XYZ file of C-alpha atoms in Angstrom:
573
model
C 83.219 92.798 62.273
C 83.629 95.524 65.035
C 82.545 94.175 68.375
C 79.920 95.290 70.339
C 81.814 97.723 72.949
C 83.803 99.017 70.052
C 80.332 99.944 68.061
C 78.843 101.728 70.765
C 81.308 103.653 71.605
C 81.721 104.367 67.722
C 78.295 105.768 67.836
C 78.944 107.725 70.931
C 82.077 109.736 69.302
C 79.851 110.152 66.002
C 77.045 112.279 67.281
C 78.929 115.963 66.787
C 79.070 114.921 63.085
C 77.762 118.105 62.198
C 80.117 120.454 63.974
C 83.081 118.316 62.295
C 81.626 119.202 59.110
C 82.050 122.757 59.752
C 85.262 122.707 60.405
C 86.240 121.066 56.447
C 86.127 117.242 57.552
C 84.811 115.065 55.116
C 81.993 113.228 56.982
C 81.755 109.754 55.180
C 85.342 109.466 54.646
C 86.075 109.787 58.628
C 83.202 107.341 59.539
C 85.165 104.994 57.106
C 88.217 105.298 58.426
C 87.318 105.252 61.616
C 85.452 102.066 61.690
C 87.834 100.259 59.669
C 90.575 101.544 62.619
C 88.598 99.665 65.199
C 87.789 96.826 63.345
C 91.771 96.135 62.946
C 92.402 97.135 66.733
C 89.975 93.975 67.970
C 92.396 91.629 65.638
C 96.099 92.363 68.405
C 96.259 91.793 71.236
C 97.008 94.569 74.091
C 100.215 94.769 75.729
C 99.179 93.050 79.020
C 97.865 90.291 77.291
C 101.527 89.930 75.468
C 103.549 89.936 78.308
C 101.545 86.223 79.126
C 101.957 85.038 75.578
C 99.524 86.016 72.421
C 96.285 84.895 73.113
C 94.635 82.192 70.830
C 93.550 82.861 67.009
C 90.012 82.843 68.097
C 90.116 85.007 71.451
C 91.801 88.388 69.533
C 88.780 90.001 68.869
C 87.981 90.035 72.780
C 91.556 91.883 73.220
C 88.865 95.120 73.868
C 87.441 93.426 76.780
C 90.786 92.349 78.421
C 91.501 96.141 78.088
C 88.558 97.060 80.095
C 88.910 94.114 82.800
C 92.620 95.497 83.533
C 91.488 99.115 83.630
C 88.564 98.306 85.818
C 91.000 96.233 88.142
C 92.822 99.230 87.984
C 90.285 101.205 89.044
C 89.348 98.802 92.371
C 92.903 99.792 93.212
C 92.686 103.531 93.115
C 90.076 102.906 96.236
C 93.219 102.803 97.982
C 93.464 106.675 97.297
C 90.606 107.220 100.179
C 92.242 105.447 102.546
C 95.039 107.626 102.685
C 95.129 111.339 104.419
C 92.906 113.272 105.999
C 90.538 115.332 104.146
C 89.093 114.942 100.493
C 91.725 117.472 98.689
C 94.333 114.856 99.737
C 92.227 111.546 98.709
C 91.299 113.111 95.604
C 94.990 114.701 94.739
C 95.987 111.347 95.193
C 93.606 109.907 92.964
C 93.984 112.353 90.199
C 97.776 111.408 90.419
C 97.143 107.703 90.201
C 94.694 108.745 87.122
C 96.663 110.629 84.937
C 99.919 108.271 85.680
C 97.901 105.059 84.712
C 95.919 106.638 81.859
C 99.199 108.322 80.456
C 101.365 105.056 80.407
C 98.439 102.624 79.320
C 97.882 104.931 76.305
C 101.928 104.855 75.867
C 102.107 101.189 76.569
C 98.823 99.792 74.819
C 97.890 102.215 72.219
C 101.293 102.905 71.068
C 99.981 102.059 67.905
C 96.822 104.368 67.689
C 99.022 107.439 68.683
C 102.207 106.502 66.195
C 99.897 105.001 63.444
C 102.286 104.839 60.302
C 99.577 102.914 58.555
C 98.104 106.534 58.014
C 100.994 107.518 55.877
C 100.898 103.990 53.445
C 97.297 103.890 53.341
C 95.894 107.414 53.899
C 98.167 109.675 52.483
C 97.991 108.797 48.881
C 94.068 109.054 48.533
C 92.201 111.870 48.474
C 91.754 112.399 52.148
C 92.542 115.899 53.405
C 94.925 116.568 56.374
C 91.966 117.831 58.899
C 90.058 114.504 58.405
C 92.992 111.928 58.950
C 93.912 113.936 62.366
C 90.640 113.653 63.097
C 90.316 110.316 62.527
C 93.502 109.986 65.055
C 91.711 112.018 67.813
C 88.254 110.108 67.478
C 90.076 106.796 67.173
C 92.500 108.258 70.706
C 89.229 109.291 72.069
C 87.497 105.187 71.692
C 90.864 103.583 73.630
C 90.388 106.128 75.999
C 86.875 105.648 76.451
C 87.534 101.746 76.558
C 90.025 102.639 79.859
C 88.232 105.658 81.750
C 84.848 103.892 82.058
C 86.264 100.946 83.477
C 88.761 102.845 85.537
C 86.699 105.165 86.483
C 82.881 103.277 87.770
C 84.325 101.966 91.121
C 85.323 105.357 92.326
C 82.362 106.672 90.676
C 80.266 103.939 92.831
C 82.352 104.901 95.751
C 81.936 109.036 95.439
C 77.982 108.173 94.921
C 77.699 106.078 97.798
C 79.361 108.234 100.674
C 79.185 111.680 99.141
C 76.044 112.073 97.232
C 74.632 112.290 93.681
C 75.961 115.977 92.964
C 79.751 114.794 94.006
C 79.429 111.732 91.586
C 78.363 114.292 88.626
C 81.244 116.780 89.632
C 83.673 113.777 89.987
C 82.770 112.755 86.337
C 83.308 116.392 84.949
C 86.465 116.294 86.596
C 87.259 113.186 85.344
C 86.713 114.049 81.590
C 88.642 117.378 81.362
C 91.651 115.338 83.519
C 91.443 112.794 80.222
C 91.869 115.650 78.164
C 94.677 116.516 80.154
C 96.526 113.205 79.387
C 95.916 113.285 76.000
C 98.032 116.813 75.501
C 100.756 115.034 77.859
C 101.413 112.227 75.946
C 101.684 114.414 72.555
C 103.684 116.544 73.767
C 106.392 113.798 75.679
C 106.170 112.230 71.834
C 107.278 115.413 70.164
C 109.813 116.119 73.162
C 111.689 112.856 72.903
C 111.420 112.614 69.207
C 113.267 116.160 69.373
C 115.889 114.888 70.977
C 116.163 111.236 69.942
C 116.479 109.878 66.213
C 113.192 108.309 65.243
C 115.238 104.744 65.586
C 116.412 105.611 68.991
C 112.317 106.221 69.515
C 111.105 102.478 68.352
C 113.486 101.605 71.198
C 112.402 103.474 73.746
C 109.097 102.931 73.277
C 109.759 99.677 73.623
C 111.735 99.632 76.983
C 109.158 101.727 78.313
C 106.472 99.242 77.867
C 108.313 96.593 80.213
C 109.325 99.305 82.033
C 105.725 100.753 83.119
C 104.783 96.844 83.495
C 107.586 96.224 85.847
C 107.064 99.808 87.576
C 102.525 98.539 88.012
C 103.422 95.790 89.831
C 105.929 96.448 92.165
C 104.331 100.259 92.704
C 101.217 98.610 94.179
C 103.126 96.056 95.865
C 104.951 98.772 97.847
C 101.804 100.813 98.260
C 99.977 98.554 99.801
C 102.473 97.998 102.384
C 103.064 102.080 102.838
C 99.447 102.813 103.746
C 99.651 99.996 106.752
C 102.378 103.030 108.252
C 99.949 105.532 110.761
C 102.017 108.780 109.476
C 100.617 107.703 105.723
C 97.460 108.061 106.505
C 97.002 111.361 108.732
C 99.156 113.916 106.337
C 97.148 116.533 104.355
C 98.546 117.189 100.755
C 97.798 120.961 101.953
C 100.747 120.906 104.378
C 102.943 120.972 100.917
C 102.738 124.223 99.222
C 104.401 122.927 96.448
C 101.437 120.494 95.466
C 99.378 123.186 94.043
C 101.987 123.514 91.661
C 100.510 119.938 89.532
C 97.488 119.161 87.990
C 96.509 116.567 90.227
C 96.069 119.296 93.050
C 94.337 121.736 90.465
C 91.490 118.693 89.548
C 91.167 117.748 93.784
C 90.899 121.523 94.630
C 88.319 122.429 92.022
C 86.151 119.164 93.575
C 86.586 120.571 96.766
C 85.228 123.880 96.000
C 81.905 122.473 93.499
C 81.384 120.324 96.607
C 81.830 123.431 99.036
C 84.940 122.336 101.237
C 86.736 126.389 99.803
C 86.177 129.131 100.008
C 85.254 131.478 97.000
C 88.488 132.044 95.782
C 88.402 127.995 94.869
C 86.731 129.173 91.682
C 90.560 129.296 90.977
C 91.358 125.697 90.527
C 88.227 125.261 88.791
C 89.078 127.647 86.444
C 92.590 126.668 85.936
C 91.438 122.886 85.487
C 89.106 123.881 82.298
C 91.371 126.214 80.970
C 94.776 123.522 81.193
C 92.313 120.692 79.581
C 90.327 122.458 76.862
C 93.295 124.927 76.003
C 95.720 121.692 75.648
C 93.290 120.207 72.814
C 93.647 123.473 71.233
C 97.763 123.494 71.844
C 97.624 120.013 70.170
C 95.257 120.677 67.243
C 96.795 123.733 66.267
C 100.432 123.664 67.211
C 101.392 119.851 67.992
C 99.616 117.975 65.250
C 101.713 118.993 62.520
C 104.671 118.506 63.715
C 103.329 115.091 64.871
C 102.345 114.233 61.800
C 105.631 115.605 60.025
C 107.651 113.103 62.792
C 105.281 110.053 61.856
C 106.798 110.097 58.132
C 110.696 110.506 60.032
C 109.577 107.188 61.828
C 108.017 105.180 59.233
C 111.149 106.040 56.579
C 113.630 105.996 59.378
C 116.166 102.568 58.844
C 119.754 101.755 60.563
C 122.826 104.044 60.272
C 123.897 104.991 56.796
C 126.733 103.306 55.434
C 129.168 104.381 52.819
C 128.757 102.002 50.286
C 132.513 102.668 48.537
C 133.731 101.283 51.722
C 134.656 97.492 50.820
C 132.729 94.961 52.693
C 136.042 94.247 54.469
C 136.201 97.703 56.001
C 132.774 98.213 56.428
C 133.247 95.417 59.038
C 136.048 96.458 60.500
C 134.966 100.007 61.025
C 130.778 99.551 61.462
C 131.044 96.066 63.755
C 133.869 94.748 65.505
C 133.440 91.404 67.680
C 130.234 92.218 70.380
C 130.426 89.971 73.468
C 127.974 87.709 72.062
C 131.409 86.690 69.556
C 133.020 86.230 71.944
C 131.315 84.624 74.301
C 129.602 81.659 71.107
C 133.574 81.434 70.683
C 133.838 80.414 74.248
C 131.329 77.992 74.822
C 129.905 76.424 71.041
C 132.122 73.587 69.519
C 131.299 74.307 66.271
C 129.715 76.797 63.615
C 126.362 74.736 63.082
C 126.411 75.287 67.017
C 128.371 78.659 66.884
C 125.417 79.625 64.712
C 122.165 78.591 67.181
C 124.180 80.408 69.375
C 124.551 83.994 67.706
C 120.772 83.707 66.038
C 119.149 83.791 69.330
C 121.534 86.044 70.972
C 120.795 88.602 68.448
C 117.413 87.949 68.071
C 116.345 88.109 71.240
C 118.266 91.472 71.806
C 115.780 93.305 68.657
C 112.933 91.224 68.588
C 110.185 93.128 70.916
C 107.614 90.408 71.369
C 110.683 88.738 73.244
C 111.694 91.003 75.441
C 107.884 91.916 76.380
C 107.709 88.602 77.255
C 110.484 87.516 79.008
C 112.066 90.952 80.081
C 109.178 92.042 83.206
C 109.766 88.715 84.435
C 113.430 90.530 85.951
C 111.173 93.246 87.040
C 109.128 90.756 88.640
C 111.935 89.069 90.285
C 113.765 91.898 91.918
C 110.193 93.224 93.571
C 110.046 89.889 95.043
C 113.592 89.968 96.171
C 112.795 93.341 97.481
C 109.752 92.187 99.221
C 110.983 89.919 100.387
C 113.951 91.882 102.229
C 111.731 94.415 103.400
C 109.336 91.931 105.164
C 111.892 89.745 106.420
C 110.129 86.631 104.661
C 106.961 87.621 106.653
C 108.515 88.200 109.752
C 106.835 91.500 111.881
C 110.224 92.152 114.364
C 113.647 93.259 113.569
C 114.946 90.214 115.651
C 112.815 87.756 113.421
C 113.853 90.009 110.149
C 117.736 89.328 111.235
C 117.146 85.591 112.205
C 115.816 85.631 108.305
C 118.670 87.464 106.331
C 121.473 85.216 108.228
C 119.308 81.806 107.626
C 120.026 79.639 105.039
C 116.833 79.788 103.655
C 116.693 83.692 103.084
C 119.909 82.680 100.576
C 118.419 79.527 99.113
C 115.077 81.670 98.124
C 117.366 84.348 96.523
C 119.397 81.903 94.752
C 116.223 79.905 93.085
C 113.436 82.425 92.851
C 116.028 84.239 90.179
C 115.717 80.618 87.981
C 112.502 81.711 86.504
C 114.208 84.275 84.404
C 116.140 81.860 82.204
C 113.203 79.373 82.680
C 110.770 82.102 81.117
C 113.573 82.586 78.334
C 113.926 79.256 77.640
C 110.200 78.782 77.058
C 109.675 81.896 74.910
C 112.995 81.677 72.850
C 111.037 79.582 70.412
C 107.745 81.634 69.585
C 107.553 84.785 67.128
C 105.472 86.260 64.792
C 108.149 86.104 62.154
C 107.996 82.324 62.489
C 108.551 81.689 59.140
C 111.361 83.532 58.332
C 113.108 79.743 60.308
C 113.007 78.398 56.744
C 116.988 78.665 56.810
C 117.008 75.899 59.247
C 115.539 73.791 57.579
C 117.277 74.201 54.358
C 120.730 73.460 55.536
C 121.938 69.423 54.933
C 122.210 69.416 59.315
C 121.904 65.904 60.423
C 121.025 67.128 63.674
C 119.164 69.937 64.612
C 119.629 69.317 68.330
C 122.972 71.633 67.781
C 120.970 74.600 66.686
C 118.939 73.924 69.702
C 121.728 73.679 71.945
C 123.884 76.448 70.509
C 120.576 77.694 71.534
C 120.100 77.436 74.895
C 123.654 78.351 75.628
C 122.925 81.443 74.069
C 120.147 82.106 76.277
C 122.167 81.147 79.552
C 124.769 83.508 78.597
C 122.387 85.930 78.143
C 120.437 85.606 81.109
C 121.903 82.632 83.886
C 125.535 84.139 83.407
C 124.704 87.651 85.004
C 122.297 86.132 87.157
C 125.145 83.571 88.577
C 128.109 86.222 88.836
C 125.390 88.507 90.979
C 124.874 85.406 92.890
C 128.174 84.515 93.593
C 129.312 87.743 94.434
C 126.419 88.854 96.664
C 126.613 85.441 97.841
C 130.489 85.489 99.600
C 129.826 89.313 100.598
C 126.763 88.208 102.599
C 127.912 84.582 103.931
C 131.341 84.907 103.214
C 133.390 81.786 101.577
C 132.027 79.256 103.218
C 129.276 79.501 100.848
C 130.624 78.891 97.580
C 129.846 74.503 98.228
C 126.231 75.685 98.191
C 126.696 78.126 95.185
C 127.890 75.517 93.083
C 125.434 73.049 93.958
C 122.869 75.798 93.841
C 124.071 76.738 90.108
C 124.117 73.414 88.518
C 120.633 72.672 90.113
C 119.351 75.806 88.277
C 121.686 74.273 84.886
C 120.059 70.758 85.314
C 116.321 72.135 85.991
C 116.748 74.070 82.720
C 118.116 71.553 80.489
C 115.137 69.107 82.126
C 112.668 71.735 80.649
C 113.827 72.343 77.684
C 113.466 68.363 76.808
C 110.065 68.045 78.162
C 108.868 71.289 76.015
C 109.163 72.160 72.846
C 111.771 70.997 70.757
C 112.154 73.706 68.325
C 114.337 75.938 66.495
C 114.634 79.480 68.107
C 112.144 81.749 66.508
C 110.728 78.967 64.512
C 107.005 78.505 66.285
C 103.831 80.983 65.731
C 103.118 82.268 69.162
C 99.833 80.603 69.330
C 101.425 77.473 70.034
C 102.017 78.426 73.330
C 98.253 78.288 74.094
C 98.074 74.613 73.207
C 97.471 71.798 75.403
C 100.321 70.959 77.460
C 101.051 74.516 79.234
C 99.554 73.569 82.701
C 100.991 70.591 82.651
C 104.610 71.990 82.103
C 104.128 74.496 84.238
C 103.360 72.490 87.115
C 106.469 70.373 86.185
C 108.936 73.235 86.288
C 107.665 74.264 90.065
C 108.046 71.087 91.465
C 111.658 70.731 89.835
C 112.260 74.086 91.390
C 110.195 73.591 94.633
C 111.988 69.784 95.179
C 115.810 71.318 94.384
C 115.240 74.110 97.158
C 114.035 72.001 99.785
C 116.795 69.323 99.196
C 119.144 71.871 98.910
C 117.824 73.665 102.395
C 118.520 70.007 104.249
C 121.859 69.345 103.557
C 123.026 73.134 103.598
C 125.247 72.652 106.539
C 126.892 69.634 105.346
C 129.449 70.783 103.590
C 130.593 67.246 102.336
C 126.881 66.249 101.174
C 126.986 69.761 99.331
C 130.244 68.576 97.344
C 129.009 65.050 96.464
C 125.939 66.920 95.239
C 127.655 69.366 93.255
C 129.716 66.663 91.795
C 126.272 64.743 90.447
C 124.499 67.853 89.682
C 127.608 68.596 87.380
C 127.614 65.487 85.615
C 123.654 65.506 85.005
C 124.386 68.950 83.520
C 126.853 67.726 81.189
C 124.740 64.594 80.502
C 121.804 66.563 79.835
C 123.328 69.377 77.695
C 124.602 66.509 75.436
C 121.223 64.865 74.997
C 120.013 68.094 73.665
C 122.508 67.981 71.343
C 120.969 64.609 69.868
C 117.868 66.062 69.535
C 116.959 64.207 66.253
C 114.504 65.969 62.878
C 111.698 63.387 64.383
C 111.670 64.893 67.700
C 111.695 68.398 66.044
C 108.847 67.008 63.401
C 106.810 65.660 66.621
C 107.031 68.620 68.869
C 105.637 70.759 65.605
C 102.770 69.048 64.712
C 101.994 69.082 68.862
């Protein structure tokens, strides 16, 4: 059943049902489709809400609502637009930009899967369902999600323009608004149809992908960095109009034409209004006439597109000789498994982990994350407000020691994600082989996962870490590296004891999380305060490092003896 926001707005895009008929749409066939579109959109999650973990069986249908709460908080931010500049041109320009960028990469990010709907071609394309209706149906059901993110992005500016301008610049800000949301919707078409031009429709899946946790990395830390630009007195007395080269972008065209309906031109502003109708209604006409065919013509490329070729009167011996040699993740399960029961853990998750996307929208912004605190953290100084308190920071031992254990969330986060997927049951094959214990999987593993992610992390460490302190630090880098080994291993024995890619993600909302959670800080919280006391003694740092080794070592070969009942337990959890 289609929830309540999604029926209204359903309505809403319905009422011009008789001008669609004109135009050789088939009425009751694009109702149906349409409302069986939105009735499977309320049943997955958005893309914010998977980058904390799927939300539970019974919460999907509210994914709508999560969609709106982010946009609106997204909205709340773009107040920040009127607190830079001058003059209106430049809070609005601003604003516009912030608009279009948001609304762009949420569509790209969130609705991926309303824009590149392959479902159309399985479903639709067999029955008797003419071309005009399904790419309306794919407009109308565009036009919903978009609905579902202006309104919410939009009312706190809205409230804003109302309050301090008047009731005419709220209704010219709206008008604005809308043909700026037409805007996006040509952009994103067209950047579809560019990079499917010039990448292979494989190629695409991936970058979609990467730009998901790329625009969810690029949200947070933007803001972050905002925030702390607008405190600067040259930020907020420029005027966009000093820039000639502004009027060149939409943003400018949108800000210009409110400027002139609200009469802060002259006459010739007629100009931007103009040009502001004309670049949104004439894009809908670009995409309707020109860009939906193709688009269509590219969905089939995507949905039939599969991996490279392969001459198949190759042997199977030269096929792998020529197609794959030995990857680093060969080599490196070679280096560090003792067996092939382990060897195999180890090259499973490394793999897996590398194609599966749920993963890596998971785990992967939590590096993004990282590195904008790092950043922050340099830039501030750790909170300090003078250059002489910034330096006292950077050549403290606690500037290194955050460095060094803020970056042990990363594997943390790995480690707690490496067992969830939504192909959980394809983990069948480890339970069908005679293993007498599966604590070898597990630990083949969790190697694979610090390979993947503590190796980099520690050679960036150690290398940073004798450039900035020189060699006497390397006592504290080992002690500061097995710490982060031991925490790990201690977490991975008080979660989930589980096969990698063996667990259905909503076991992650079960009981349990806060308590974990809070476990994992205080291990990290308690290791970087010990580790701050005896920094400077260098022969307390050794003895450590010593101990820290052995519980490492200790610990890794407990998870090996991870027995089926301790698997069996942790599943029925």
């Amino acid at each position: 059943m289609m929830n309540k926001i999604s029926l209204l707005l359903y309505k809403m895009v319905l009422l011009p049902l008789p001008l669609f008929e004109k135009t050789g749409v088939n009425v009751s066939q694009l109702k149906l489709i349409l409302r069986y579109k939105l009735m499977m959109d309320d049943r997955h999650p958005n893309t914010f809400q998977q980058t904390r973990g799927r939300p539970k069986k019974e919460g999907i249908s509210n994914a709508t609502i999560g969609t709106m709460i982010m946009a609106f908080v997204g909205g709340v931010l773009n107040l920040i637009s009127f607190a830079i500049g001058v003059d209106d041109i430049t809070h609005f320009s601003i604003f516009y930009l912030a608009f279009l960028f948001l609304l762009a990469s949420i569509l790209i990010t969130d609705f991926t899967s309303v824009l590149i709907d392959v479902r159309d071609n399985i479903i639709l394309l067999p029955r008797p369902v003419n071309d005009r209706t399904i790419l309306m149906a794919k407009l109308m059901h565009i036009a919903v999600h978009l609905s579902r993110v202006i309104i919410p992005l939009t009312i706190p500016v809205l409230v804003f323009v109302l309050w301090n301008k008047g009731i005419w610049a709220g209704l010219s800000f709206l008008f604005l608004t809308s043909l700026a949301a037409l805007f996006a919707i040509f952009l994103i078409n067209a950047a579809y149809l560019l990079v499917l031009k010039i990448m292979s429709p494989e190629k695409f899946k991936s970058f979609i992908a990467w730009f998901q946790i790329g625009f969810v990395i690029f949200i947070y830390g933007g803001y972050q960095f905002f925030l702390k630009a607008t405190d600067r007195p040259d930020f907020q007395q420029f005027s966009i109009d000093e820039y000639p080269f502004a009027k060149f972008f939409p943003p400018y065209w949108f800000a210009a034409a409110w400027s002139w309906m609200n009469g802060q031109l002259e006459s010739m502003g007629i100009i931007w209004l103009v040009t502001s109708i004309a670049a949104s209604l004439g894009s809908i006409w670009v995409v309707v006439k020109f860009l939906a065919p193709a688009f269509n013509a590219r969905l089939i490329m995507i949905q039939g597109s599969g991996s490279d070729s392969i001459d198949l009167s190759l042997t199977k011996d030269t096929i792998d000789l020529k197609k794959r040699g030995q990857g680093i993740g060969e080599v490196l399960a070679k280096l560090v498994t003792g067996n092939a029961t382990e060897r195999a853990g180890f090259l499973f998750s490394w793999w897996w982990t590398g194609r599966n996307r749920g993963f890596r929208m998971r785990v992967y912004p939590t590096v993004g994350y990282v590195i904008v605190w790092i950043i922050l953290i340099l830039v501030r100084g750790g909170g300090s407000n003078t250059y002489e308190e910034s330096s006292d920071f950077s050549n403290s031992a606690y500037g290194f020691l955050v460095f060094m254990y803020i970056t042990s969330f990363i594997i943390i986060n790995a480690i707690q994600n490496i067992h969830l997927a939504d192909e959980f049951k394809s983990s069948w094959i480890f339970y069908s082989n005679p293993i007498k214990r599966p604590g070898i999987i597990i630990r083949g593993s969790f190697k694979s996962m610090l390979c993947k992610f503590y190796l980099p992390l520690a050679i960036i460490l150690v290398v940073g870490g004798i450039a900035w302190k020189g060699w006497g630090i390397i006592p504290n880098l080992v002690l500061g590296l097995s710490n982060q080994l031991v925490i790990c291993s201690i977490i991975l024995l008080l979660g989930k004891k589980a096969f990698p890619a063996s667990r259905p993600n909503e076991m992650n909302d079960r009981s349990g999380n806060f308590l974990r959670g809070l476990v994992m800080l205080v291990l990290v919280g308690v290791a970087a305060v010990s580790h701050y006391f005896v920094y400077k003694f260098t022969a307390v740092v050794l003895l450590l490092s010593v101990l820290s080794i052995l519980a490492g070592w200790l610990l890794m070969k407990r998870i090996g003896n991870i027995s089926w009942a301790e698997v069996n337990k942790s599943a029925d959890e």
